[in-house]
Amino acid sequence: MIQIEHLTKIFETPSHQVLALDDVTLSINKGEIFGIIGLSGAGKSTLIRCINMLEKPTQGSIYVDGQQITSLDKRDLRCARQKIGMIFQHFNLLSSRTVFDNILFPLEIAGVPSAQAKSRVNELLDLVGLTDKAGVYPGQLSGGQKQRVGIARALANNPKVLLSDEATSALDPQTTSSILKLLKDINRQLNLTILLITHDMNVIKQVCDRVAVIDNSRIVEIGDVLSVFTNPATPTSHSFINAVVKNDIPEDLTLAKIDPQRHPTRLIRVSFIGSSAGQPIISSMIRRYDIDVNILYGNIDRVKDTPFGNLVLELIGEASLLDEAMAYLRERGLEIEVLKNV
Amino acid sequence: MFDAIALLNLPSLVGAASVDFSWLIEKVSLATWETIYMVIISTALAYVMGLPLGVILVITEKGHILENIPLNSILGVIVNVFRSIPFIIFLILVIPLTKLIVGGFIGTVASMVPLTLAAVPFVARLVETSLKEIDWGLIEAALSMGANAWQIITKVLLPEASPSLILGVAITTINLVSYSAMAGIVGGGGLGTLAYYYGYQRYQTLILLITVVILVIMVQGVQVLGDTLAARAVNRRR
C-alpha cells in the first residue's frame, strides 16, 4: 500500500545541513497497522510527513496505492491527499467549528454535495461514538474526545491510508488505550492501512502488526512486532522494549545466595511465546524429574493478541537430572538460557 | 477649581444670550452624523483593501502556503513607508489624489480618501498579526486534507482569527475617529470641523466640550461593542 524507496531528507539551515532521513526504504502492506518507533529527533515525524508531502523529500520516492506521491503536481497532490487521512498529536481541530462542522470540513474541501456530506458526518459520529457531541465546540471536549473527532475527520473521505503522527502522545494511558482500540477496530472493519509513529513501545505492543525502529535518521530494524519484542536485534530496539517489558533480570537475582555445598544448582531463564504460555509445563517438569524449582522472577505480557513472557528459575538437583529437565523444557518449545551454573 | 472654570471662558460658554440651542443641536448632530458616516465608510473601505493585503503578507511569508519572498518584502516595505508618514502630513500629500477621485478636497466625502488610505497599511498589519496567532498545526491539518490556498484562507485563517480580527476592527475604527477629527481641521467635515471653526476660532468653548464628550462616547461605544463581539466569538467556542 505504501512503498518508500531510498527516502532522504536534508533540512537546510543557513549555517549547516541536518540529515533527518538517511536512505529509508520501507514497504507497508494493505490492511496492516505498521508502527514506526524512535526517540524524538530520530526522524520519524519527518518520515510520516513525507508520505503526504507535508515535508518534501530531498531524494527518493514514495508510492501510495501505486501512485507516486513524490512526483505529483499541486492539483493532483491535493486530490491524493484527500485519500490519505492524518491524525495529529495536538488534534488540530478548528476551534471556530463544532464537532459536526469539523468532520464536515474535509468533505467541504473535497466538494462533496451538502446532503451527502451531512449523512456521512452522522455515520462518522456514530463510528467514533460522539453522536451526542455533534453540536459542541472542541474547547468543551476532553483530549480523548478531541482525538475521536480527529479520527472521524481523517476518515471522512474514505482514505486508503491513515497516518497517525503521535496521536496518543498527549493522552493519558487509559485514553490512549481507548483510542488505540478504536484504531484497531477501524483497521479491522474497514481494512484500512494505518501507519503510526510513536515513541511509546506500549502503543506498538497494543496495536501494531509490524514495526520499524528508527534511530539517528535510519531504519535499524523492521519485523513483526512479536519477533522484535522477543528478539530485538539492535540496542535501540532493546532499550525501547525494556521500557515496557522487564525482559532484563534484576542484577541482584543473578547474584542470589545459592549455596554450592547443598546441591548442583542452575539459574536459568525460560522464555515462552504464544500457546506454550498457557500450559503447565513447569509443574509437569517437576513431577517428572526429581528436582526442586525455585521461581525467582517472572512476568507475562501480551503483544497485540499473543502472550509472551519469561521466568527465572533456580533448578536444584542432580546434575544429570537438571540436564534432562532442561532438555524437556526445550522439547516443549521453550527457549532456555543458562544464567549461572554452580 | 475657579481657575478651571475661568479657563473654560464662561462668557463664550454661555455665549451671552446669543446661544441658540436649536442651532447648536442641529450643528452638533449633523457633525456627529458626518463623523460616524466618514469613519464607518473609511473603515469598511480600509478593510476591503487592508484585509487582502494582510492575508497576502502572511501567506507569502517564508514557509507559508504561497511563499513568495520578493512579493512579501516589497509589500512589507510599502506598508512600512506608509505607516511612517504622520497623518497630518499624509492628509496634505494625498490632496492631488483626492481631487482626482472625488473632484475636490473639502468635505466628508473628500476626507474619506486620506482616512481610508492611511488606515489600509495599519489594517494590513493588524490582520497580519491576528492571522499569525493561528497554530500552524491547523493549516497543516487542512493541507493534509487536500485544501487549496483559498480554502485555507476562508475556512481556516479568517474564521479561526475572528475574535482577534474583530478587536482589530474596533482599534481601526477608534483610530479613524481621531484621524477624522484631524481631517476636520483641514475642512474634512464632521466633529473636527465643528470643534475647530466654532470651538476654537470663534471661542465657543461649549461646542469644543460637547465635541470632546461625543468623541469619548463614540470611542467607548466602539470599544465596548468590539470587546463584546470578540468575547462572544471566543465564548461560543468554550
Coordinates of C-alpha atoms in Angstrom, one line a residue:
Chain A
M1 CA 0.0 0.0 0.0
I2 CA 2.9 2.4 0.8
Q3 CA 6.3 2.0 -0.7
I4 CA 9.1 4.2 0.4
E5 CA 12.3 3.9 -1.6
H6 CA 15.6 5.4 -0.7
L7 CA 14.0 8.4 1.0
T8 CA 16.4 11.0 2.2
K9 CA 15.5 14.3 3.7
I10 CA 18.0 17.1 4.4
F11 CA 17.0 20.2 6.2
E12 CA 18.9 23.2 5.1
T13 CA 19.7 25.9 7.6
P14 CA 21.8 28.9 6.8
S15 CA 24.7 27.6 8.8
H16 CA 24.5 23.9 8.2
Q17 CA 22.6 20.9 6.9
V18 CA 20.7 18.5 9.1
L19 CA 20.2 14.9 7.8
A20 CA 16.7 13.9 9.0
L21 CA 16.2 10.8 7.0
D22 CA 19.0 8.7 5.5
D23 CA 18.1 6.4 2.7
V24 CA 14.9 4.9 4.2
T25 CA 13.3 2.0 2.4
L26 CA 10.1 0.6 3.7
S27 CA 7.1 -1.3 2.4
I28 CA 3.8 -1.2 4.2
N29 CA 1.2 -3.8 3.3
K30 CA -2.5 -3.2 2.7
G31 CA -4.6 -3.6 5.8
E32 CA -1.8 -3.8 8.3
I33 CA -1.1 -1.5 11.2
F34 CA 2.5 -0.5 10.9
G35 CA 4.4 1.3 13.6
I36 CA 7.5 3.3 13.5
I37 CA 9.2 3.9 16.8
G38 CA 12.0 6.2 17.6
L39 CA 13.2 8.8 20.0
S40 CA 12.4 12.4 19.4
G41 CA 14.7 13.8 16.8
A42 CA 15.2 10.3 15.2
G43 CA 13.4 11.4 12.1
K44 CA 10.1 9.5 12.5
S45 CA 7.9 12.6 12.3
T46 CA 9.7 13.8 9.1
L47 CA 9.2 10.3 7.7
I48 CA 5.4 10.3 8.2
R49 CA 5.1 13.8 6.9
C50 CA 6.9 12.9 3.7
I51 CA 4.1 10.4 2.9
N52 CA 1.6 13.2 2.3
M53 CA 4.2 15.6 1.2
L54 CA 3.8 18.0 4.2
E55 CA 7.5 17.6 4.0
K56 CA 9.2 17.5 0.6
P57 CA 11.7 14.7 0.4
T58 CA 15.2 15.6 -0.8
Q59 CA 15.7 12.3 -2.5
G60 CA 13.8 9.1 -3.1
S61 CA 10.3 8.2 -4.0
I62 CA 7.1 7.3 -2.2
Y63 CA 4.2 5.4 -3.7
V64 CA 0.8 5.2 -2.1
D65 CA -1.5 2.6 -3.6
G66 CA 0.7 2.6 -6.7
Q67 CA 0.6 6.3 -7.2
Q68 CA 3.9 8.1 -7.0
I69 CA 3.2 10.9 -4.5
T70 CA 6.6 12.5 -4.8
S71 CA 6.1 13.4 -8.5
L72 CA 2.6 14.8 -8.5
D73 CA 1.8 18.4 -9.4
K74 CA -0.1 20.6 -6.9
R75 CA -3.6 19.8 -8.1
D76 CA -3.1 16.0 -8.2
L77 CA -1.3 16.2 -4.9
R78 CA -4.4 17.8 -3.3
C79 CA -6.6 15.0 -4.7
A80 CA -4.2 12.4 -3.5
R81 CA -4.1 14.0 0.0
Q82 CA -7.9 13.6 0.2
K83 CA -7.3 9.8 0.2
I84 CA -4.6 9.9 2.9
G85 CA -6.1 10.7 6.3
M86 CA -3.9 12.1 9.0
I87 CA -4.3 12.5 12.8
F88 CA -2.1 14.6 15.0
Q89 CA -0.7 14.7 18.5
H90 CA -2.4 18.0 19.2
F91 CA -5.6 17.1 17.3
N92 CA -5.5 20.3 15.2
L93 CA -9.3 20.8 15.3
L94 CA -10.8 24.1 14.2
S95 CA -11.9 25.9 17.4
S96 CA -14.4 28.0 15.4
R97 CA -16.3 25.0 14.2
T98 CA -18.5 22.5 16.1
V99 CA -17.6 18.8 16.2
F100 CA -20.1 18.2 13.3
D101 CA -18.6 21.0 11.2
N102 CA -15.0 19.9 11.9
I103 CA -15.8 16.5 10.5
L104 CA -17.7 18.2 7.6
F105 CA -14.5 20.2 6.8
P106 CA -12.6 17.6 4.7
L107 CA -15.9 16.9 2.8
E108 CA -16.3 20.6 2.0
I109 CA -12.7 20.6 0.8
A110 CA -13.4 17.6 -1.4
G111 CA -16.5 19.3 -2.8
V112 CA -18.9 16.6 -1.6
P113 CA -22.6 17.7 -2.1
S114 CA -24.0 19.0 1.2
A115 CA -26.8 16.4 1.8
Q116 CA -24.4 13.5 1.1
A117 CA -21.7 15.1 3.3
K118 CA -24.0 15.6 6.2
S119 CA -25.2 12.0 6.2
R120 CA -21.5 10.9 6.0
V121 CA -20.7 13.1 9.1
N122 CA -23.5 11.4 11.0
E123 CA -22.1 8.0 10.1
L124 CA -18.7 9.0 11.3
L125 CA -20.0 10.5 14.5
D126 CA -21.6 7.1 15.1
L127 CA -18.4 5.3 14.3
V128 CA -16.4 7.2 16.8
G129 CA -19.2 7.3 19.4
L130 CA -19.7 11.1 19.6
T131 CA -23.2 11.4 18.2
D132 CA -24.3 13.3 21.3
K133 CA -21.4 15.8 20.9
A134 CA -22.2 16.9 17.4
G135 CA -23.1 20.5 18.3
V136 CA -20.3 21.0 20.8
Y137 CA -17.2 23.1 20.2
P138 CA -13.8 21.3 20.5
G139 CA -12.9 23.6 23.5
Q140 CA -15.6 21.6 25.5
L141 CA -14.2 18.2 24.8
S142 CA -11.6 16.0 26.6
G143 CA -8.4 15.0 24.9
G144 CA -9.7 11.6 24.0
Q145 CA -12.9 13.0 22.5
K146 CA -10.9 15.5 20.5
Q147 CA -8.8 12.7 19.1
R148 CA -12.0 10.8 18.2
V149 CA -13.1 13.9 16.2
G150 CA -9.7 13.9 14.6
I151 CA -10.1 10.3 13.6
A152 CA -13.6 10.8 12.2
R153 CA -12.3 13.8 10.3
A154 CA -9.4 11.8 8.9
L155 CA -11.8 9.1 7.7
A156 CA -14.3 11.4 6.1
N157 CA -13.2 11.0 2.5
N158 CA -12.7 7.2 2.8
P159 CA -9.0 7.3 2.8
K160 CA -6.8 4.3 1.7
V161 CA -4.3 5.1 4.4
L162 CA -4.4 6.6 7.8
L163 CA -1.3 8.4 9.1
S164 CA -1.1 8.8 12.8
D165 CA 1.5 11.4 14.0
E166 CA 2.0 10.7 17.7
A167 CA -1.8 10.6 18.0
T168 CA -1.8 9.3 21.6
S169 CA 1.2 11.1 22.9
A170 CA -0.8 13.9 24.5
L171 CA -3.3 11.5 26.2
D172 CA -3.2 9.7 29.5
P173 CA -2.7 5.9 29.4
Q174 CA -6.4 4.9 29.7
T175 CA -7.5 7.3 27.0
T176 CA -4.5 6.1 24.9
S177 CA -5.9 2.5 25.2
S178 CA -9.3 3.5 24.1
I179 CA -8.0 5.5 21.1
L180 CA -5.8 2.5 20.1
K181 CA -8.8 0.2 20.5
L182 CA -10.7 2.5 18.2
L183 CA -7.9 2.4 15.6
K184 CA -7.7 -1.3 15.8
D185 CA -11.5 -1.6 15.3
I186 CA -11.3 0.7 12.3
N187 CA -8.4 -1.2 10.9
R188 CA -10.5 -4.4 11.1
Q189 CA -13.8 -3.0 10.0
L190 CA -12.6 -1.0 7.0
N191 CA -9.4 -3.0 6.2
L192 CA -7.7 0.4 6.4
T193 CA -3.9 0.6 6.3
I194 CA -2.6 2.5 9.3
L195 CA 0.9 3.9 9.7
L196 CA 1.6 5.3 13.1
I197 CA 4.6 6.8 14.6
T198 CA 5.3 6.9 18.3
H199 CA 8.0 7.0 20.9
D200 CA 6.0 4.7 23.2
M201 CA 6.5 0.9 22.8
N202 CA 3.2 0.3 24.6
V203 CA 1.4 1.7 21.5
I204 CA 3.3 -0.6 19.2
K205 CA 2.7 -3.5 21.6
Q206 CA -1.1 -2.9 21.7
V207 CA -2.0 -2.4 18.1
C208 CA 0.8 -2.9 15.6
D209 CA 1.3 -5.9 13.3
R210 CA 4.8 -4.8 12.2
V211 CA 7.2 -2.3 13.5
A212 CA 10.2 -0.4 12.2
V213 CA 12.7 1.1 14.6
I214 CA 14.3 4.3 13.5
D215 CA 17.4 5.6 15.1
N216 CA 19.6 8.5 14.0
S217 CA 17.7 9.0 10.7
R218 CA 18.0 5.4 9.7
I219 CA 15.7 2.4 9.9
V220 CA 17.7 -0.1 12.1
E221 CA 15.2 -2.9 12.4
I222 CA 12.0 -4.0 10.7
G223 CA 10.0 -7.0 11.7
D224 CA 6.7 -8.3 13.0
V225 CA 6.1 -6.9 16.5
L226 CA 6.3 -10.2 18.3
S227 CA 9.7 -11.1 16.9
V228 CA 11.1 -7.7 17.6
F229 CA 9.8 -7.9 21.1
T230 CA 11.2 -11.3 21.9
N231 CA 14.4 -11.0 19.9
P232 CA 15.4 -7.4 19.5
A233 CA 18.3 -7.3 17.1
T234 CA 19.7 -3.8 17.9
P235 CA 20.5 -2.0 21.1
T236 CA 17.9 0.7 20.2
S237 CA 15.1 -1.8 19.9
H238 CA 16.3 -3.4 23.1
S239 CA 16.1 -0.2 25.1
F240 CA 12.6 0.6 23.7
I241 CA 11.4 -2.9 24.7
N242 CA 12.9 -2.7 28.1
A243 CA 10.9 0.4 28.8
V244 CA 7.7 -1.6 28.6
V245 CA 8.7 -5.2 29.2
K246 CA 11.0 -6.2 32.0
N247 CA 13.0 -8.6 29.9
D248 CA 16.2 -8.0 31.8
I249 CA 16.5 -9.8 35.1
P250 CA 17.3 -7.6 38.1
E251 CA 21.0 -8.0 38.7
D252 CA 20.7 -8.9 42.4
L253 CA 18.8 -12.0 41.4
T254 CA 21.6 -13.5 39.4
L255 CA 23.8 -13.0 42.4
A256 CA 21.3 -14.8 44.6
K257 CA 22.7 -16.6 47.5
I258 CA 23.0 -20.0 46.0
D259 CA 24.5 -22.5 48.4
P260 CA 27.0 -24.5 46.3
Q261 CA 27.5 -27.0 49.2
R262 CA 23.9 -28.1 49.0
H263 CA 23.4 -29.4 45.5
P264 CA 24.2 -28.6 41.9
T265 CA 22.2 -25.6 41.2
R266 CA 21.4 -23.8 37.9
L267 CA 19.9 -20.5 37.3
I268 CA 18.0 -20.4 34.0
R269 CA 15.8 -18.1 32.2
V270 CA 12.9 -19.6 30.4
S271 CA 11.2 -17.6 27.6
F272 CA 7.8 -18.5 26.3
I273 CA 5.7 -17.2 23.4
G274 CA 2.1 -17.8 22.4
S275 CA 0.4 -21.1 23.2
S276 CA 3.1 -22.5 25.5
A277 CA 2.4 -19.7 27.9
G278 CA -0.9 -21.3 28.7
Q279 CA 0.4 -24.8 29.5
P280 CA 1.5 -26.1 32.9
I281 CA 5.0 -27.1 31.6
I282 CA 6.9 -26.2 34.7
S283 CA 4.8 -28.3 37.1
S284 CA 4.9 -31.3 34.8
M285 CA 8.7 -31.0 34.7
I286 CA 8.9 -31.0 38.5
R287 CA 6.7 -34.1 38.6
R288 CA 8.6 -35.9 36.0
Y289 CA 12.1 -35.3 37.3
D290 CA 13.1 -35.3 40.9
I291 CA 14.3 -31.8 41.2
D292 CA 13.4 -28.6 43.2
V293 CA 12.4 -25.5 41.4
N294 CA 12.6 -22.1 42.9
I295 CA 10.9 -19.3 41.0
L296 CA 12.9 -16.2 41.4
Y297 CA 11.3 -13.9 38.9
G298 CA 8.6 -14.0 36.3
N299 CA 6.5 -11.9 34.1
I300 CA 4.0 -12.3 31.3
D301 CA 3.0 -9.7 28.7
R302 CA 0.9 -9.5 25.6
V303 CA 1.9 -8.3 22.2
K304 CA -1.3 -7.5 20.2
D305 CA -3.0 -10.8 21.0
T306 CA -0.1 -13.1 21.7
P307 CA 1.1 -13.7 25.3
F308 CA 4.8 -13.9 25.9
G309 CA 6.9 -13.8 29.0
N310 CA 9.8 -15.2 30.9
L311 CA 10.7 -16.8 34.2
V312 CA 13.9 -17.0 36.1
L313 CA 14.1 -20.4 37.8
E314 CA 16.6 -21.9 40.1
L315 CA 16.8 -25.6 39.5
I316 CA 18.3 -27.7 42.3
G317 CA 19.1 -31.4 41.9
E318 CA 21.4 -34.0 40.5
A319 CA 23.4 -32.6 37.5
S320 CA 22.1 -35.3 35.2
L321 CA 18.5 -34.7 36.2
L322 CA 19.0 -31.0 35.6
D323 CA 20.2 -31.7 32.1
E324 CA 17.2 -33.9 31.4
A325 CA 14.8 -31.4 32.8
M326 CA 16.2 -28.6 30.7
A327 CA 16.0 -30.8 27.6
Y328 CA 12.4 -31.5 28.4
L329 CA 11.6 -27.8 28.5
R330 CA 13.4 -27.2 25.2
E331 CA 11.4 -30.0 23.7
R332 CA 8.2 -28.2 24.7
G333 CA 9.3 -25.2 22.6
L334 CA 10.6 -23.0 25.4
E335 CA 13.8 -21.0 25.0
I336 CA 16.3 -21.6 27.7
E337 CA 19.3 -19.5 28.7
V338 CA 21.6 -20.6 31.5
L339 CA 22.4 -17.6 33.6
K340 CA 24.5 -19.3 36.2
N341 CA 25.8 -22.8 36.7
V342 CA 27.1 -23.8 40.0
Chain B
M1 CA -11.1 75.0 40.7
F2 CA -12.1 78.5 40.0
D3 CA -9.2 78.8 37.6
A4 CA -10.5 75.8 35.7
I5 CA -13.9 77.5 35.3
A6 CA -12.2 80.7 34.2
L7 CA -10.3 78.7 31.6
L8 CA -13.5 77.5 30.2
N9 CA -14.2 81.0 29.1
L10 CA -17.5 81.3 30.7
P11 CA -18.9 84.3 28.7
S12 CA -18.5 82.4 25.5
L13 CA -19.6 79.2 27.1
V14 CA -22.9 80.7 27.7
G15 CA -22.4 82.7 24.5
A16 CA -24.0 85.7 26.3
A17 CA -27.7 85.5 25.3
S18 CA -26.7 84.7 21.8
V19 CA -26.6 80.8 22.2
D20 CA -29.4 79.4 20.1
F21 CA -29.8 75.9 21.4
S22 CA -31.8 74.6 18.4
W23 CA -29.0 75.8 16.2
L24 CA -26.5 74.1 18.4
I25 CA -28.3 70.8 18.4
E26 CA -28.6 70.8 14.7
K27 CA -24.9 71.6 14.1
V28 CA -23.7 69.0 16.6
S29 CA -26.0 66.3 15.4
L30 CA -25.1 66.9 11.8
A31 CA -21.4 66.9 12.6
T32 CA -21.8 63.7 14.7
W33 CA -23.6 62.0 11.8
E34 CA -20.8 63.1 9.4
T35 CA -18.1 61.7 11.6
I36 CA -19.9 58.4 12.0
Y37 CA -20.5 58.2 8.3
M38 CA -17.0 59.1 7.4
V39 CA -15.5 56.7 9.9
I40 CA -17.7 53.7 9.1
I41 CA -17.2 54.0 5.4
S42 CA -13.5 54.6 5.7
T43 CA -13.1 51.6 8.0
A44 CA -15.0 49.5 5.6
L45 CA -13.0 50.6 2.6
A46 CA -9.8 50.2 4.6
Y47 CA -10.7 46.6 5.2
V48 CA -11.7 46.0 1.6
M49 CA -8.0 46.8 0.8
G50 CA -6.2 46.1 4.0
L51 CA -7.7 42.6 4.7
P52 CA -6.4 41.1 1.5
L53 CA -3.1 42.9 1.9
G54 CA -2.8 41.5 5.4
V55 CA -3.6 38.0 4.2
I56 CA -1.1 38.3 1.4
L57 CA 1.6 39.5 3.9
V58 CA 1.0 36.3 5.9
I59 CA 0.7 33.6 3.2
T60 CA 3.6 34.8 1.1
E61 CA 6.0 34.5 4.1
K62 CA 8.8 32.0 4.0
G63 CA 7.4 28.5 4.6
H64 CA 3.8 29.6 4.3
I65 CA 1.2 28.3 1.9
L66 CA 2.0 30.6 -1.0
E67 CA 5.6 31.5 -0.2
N68 CA 6.8 34.4 -2.3
I69 CA 9.6 36.2 -0.6
P70 CA 10.2 39.0 -3.1
L71 CA 6.5 40.0 -3.1
N72 CA 6.4 39.7 0.7
S73 CA 9.4 42.0 1.1
I74 CA 8.1 44.6 -1.3
L75 CA 4.7 44.8 0.3
G76 CA 6.3 44.9 3.7
V77 CA 8.4 47.9 2.7
I78 CA 5.4 49.7 1.2
V79 CA 3.3 49.2 4.2
N80 CA 6.1 50.4 6.5
V81 CA 6.7 53.5 4.4
F82 CA 3.0 54.5 4.5
R83 CA 2.8 53.7 8.2
S84 CA 5.7 56.0 9.0
I85 CA 4.1 59.1 7.4
P86 CA 2.3 61.2 10.1
F87 CA -1.4 61.5 9.3
I88 CA -1.4 65.3 9.3
I89 CA 1.3 65.3 6.5
F90 CA -0.4 62.4 4.8
L91 CA -3.6 64.5 4.6
I92 CA -1.8 67.1 2.5
L93 CA 0.2 64.6 0.5
V94 CA -2.9 62.9 -0.9
I95 CA -4.7 66.1 -1.8
P96 CA -3.9 65.6 -5.6
L97 CA -5.2 62.1 -5.4
T98 CA -8.3 63.1 -3.5
K99 CA -9.1 65.8 -6.2
L100 CA -8.6 63.1 -8.8
I101 CA -11.0 60.7 -7.2
V102 CA -13.8 63.0 -5.8
G103 CA -13.2 66.2 -7.7
G104 CA -12.4 68.3 -4.6
F105 CA -10.6 68.1 -1.3
I106 CA -13.1 69.7 1.1
G107 CA -15.9 67.9 2.9
T108 CA -16.7 64.5 4.3
V109 CA -16.5 62.5 1.1
A110 CA -13.2 64.0 0.2
S111 CA -11.7 63.3 3.6
M112 CA -12.6 59.6 3.3
V113 CA -9.8 59.3 0.7
P114 CA -6.9 60.1 3.1
L115 CA -8.7 58.3 6.0
T116 CA -9.1 55.1 4.0
L117 CA -5.6 55.2 2.6
A118 CA -4.0 55.9 5.9
A119 CA -5.8 53.0 7.5
V120 CA -5.0 50.4 4.8
P121 CA -1.4 49.7 5.9
F122 CA -2.5 49.8 9.5
V123 CA -5.3 47.3 8.9
A124 CA -2.9 45.1 6.9
R125 CA -0.5 44.9 9.9
L126 CA -3.4 44.2 12.3
V127 CA -4.7 41.4 10.1
E128 CA -1.2 40.0 9.7
T129 CA -0.7 39.9 13.5
S130 CA -4.1 38.3 14.0
L131 CA -3.5 35.6 11.4
K132 CA -0.1 34.8 12.7
E133 CA -1.5 33.8 16.0
I134 CA -3.1 30.8 14.5
D135 CA -1.4 27.5 15.3
W136 CA 0.4 26.2 12.2
G137 CA -0.9 22.7 13.0
L138 CA -4.4 23.8 11.8
I139 CA -3.0 24.9 8.5
E140 CA -1.1 21.7 8.2
A141 CA -4.2 19.7 9.0
A142 CA -6.1 21.5 6.2
L143 CA -3.2 20.9 3.9
S144 CA -3.2 17.2 4.8
M145 CA -6.9 17.1 3.7
G146 CA -6.0 18.5 0.3
A147 CA -7.2 22.1 0.9
N148 CA -6.1 24.7 -1.6
A149 CA -4.9 28.2 -0.6
W150 CA -8.3 29.8 -1.0
Q151 CA -9.9 27.2 1.2
I152 CA -7.3 27.6 3.9
I153 CA -7.8 31.4 3.9
T154 CA -11.5 31.3 4.0
K155 CA -12.1 28.2 6.1
V156 CA -9.2 28.2 8.5
L157 CA -7.3 31.5 8.7
L158 CA -10.1 34.1 8.8
P159 CA -12.7 32.1 10.9
E160 CA -10.1 31.0 13.4
A161 CA -8.7 34.5 13.8
S162 CA -12.2 36.1 14.0
P163 CA -12.1 37.3 17.7
S164 CA -8.8 38.9 17.1
L165 CA -9.9 40.4 13.8
I166 CA -13.0 41.9 15.4
L167 CA -10.8 43.6 18.0
G168 CA -8.7 44.9 15.1
V169 CA -11.8 46.5 13.5
A170 CA -12.5 48.2 16.8
I171 CA -9.0 49.6 17.1
T172 CA -9.1 50.7 13.5
T173 CA -12.4 52.5 14.0
I174 CA -11.2 54.3 17.0
N175 CA -8.1 55.4 15.2
L176 CA -10.2 56.7 12.4
V177 CA -12.4 58.6 14.8
S178 CA -9.4 60.5 15.9
Y179 CA -8.0 60.8 12.4
S180 CA -11.3 62.1 11.2
A181 CA -11.1 64.9 13.8
M182 CA -7.7 65.8 12.4
A183 CA -9.1 65.8 8.9
G184 CA -11.8 68.1 10.1
I185 CA -9.3 70.8 10.8
V186 CA -8.4 71.0 7.2
G187 CA -12.0 71.1 6.1
G188 CA -12.9 67.5 6.3
G189 CA -16.3 68.0 7.9
G190 CA -17.7 66.2 11.0
L191 CA -16.9 66.9 14.6
G192 CA -13.4 68.0 13.9
T193 CA -14.5 70.9 11.7
L194 CA -17.2 71.9 14.1
A195 CA -14.7 71.9 17.0
Y196 CA -12.1 73.8 15.0
Y197 CA -14.3 76.5 13.4
Y198 CA -16.8 77.2 16.1
G199 CA -15.0 75.9 19.2
Y200 CA -11.5 77.2 18.5
Q201 CA -11.7 80.0 16.0
R202 CA -14.9 81.5 17.4
Y203 CA -14.2 80.8 21.0
Q204 CA -17.3 78.8 21.6
T205 CA -15.9 76.5 24.3
L206 CA -19.2 74.8 24.8
I207 CA -19.0 73.4 21.3
L208 CA -15.5 72.2 21.9
L209 CA -16.6 70.5 25.1
I210 CA -19.6 68.9 23.5
T211 CA -17.4 67.6 20.7
V212 CA -15.0 66.0 23.1
V213 CA -17.8 64.4 25.1
I214 CA -19.3 62.9 21.9
L215 CA -15.9 61.7 20.7
V216 CA -15.3 60.0 24.1
I217 CA -18.7 58.3 24.0
M218 CA -18.1 57.2 20.4
V219 CA -14.7 55.7 21.2
Q220 CA -16.1 54.0 24.4
G221 CA -19.0 52.6 22.4
V222 CA -16.9 51.2 19.7
Q223 CA -14.5 49.6 22.1
V224 CA -17.3 48.0 24.2
L225 CA -19.0 46.8 21.0
G226 CA -15.7 45.3 19.8
D227 CA -15.0 43.7 23.1
T228 CA -18.5 42.2 23.3
L229 CA -18.4 40.8 19.8
A230 CA -14.9 39.3 20.2
A231 CA -15.8 37.8 23.6
R232 CA -18.9 36.3 22.1
A233 CA -16.9 34.7 19.3
V234 CA -14.5 33.3 21.9
N235 CA -17.1 32.2 24.3
R236 CA -19.1 30.3 21.7
R237 CA -16.0 28.0 21.4
R238 CA -15.7 27.2 25.1

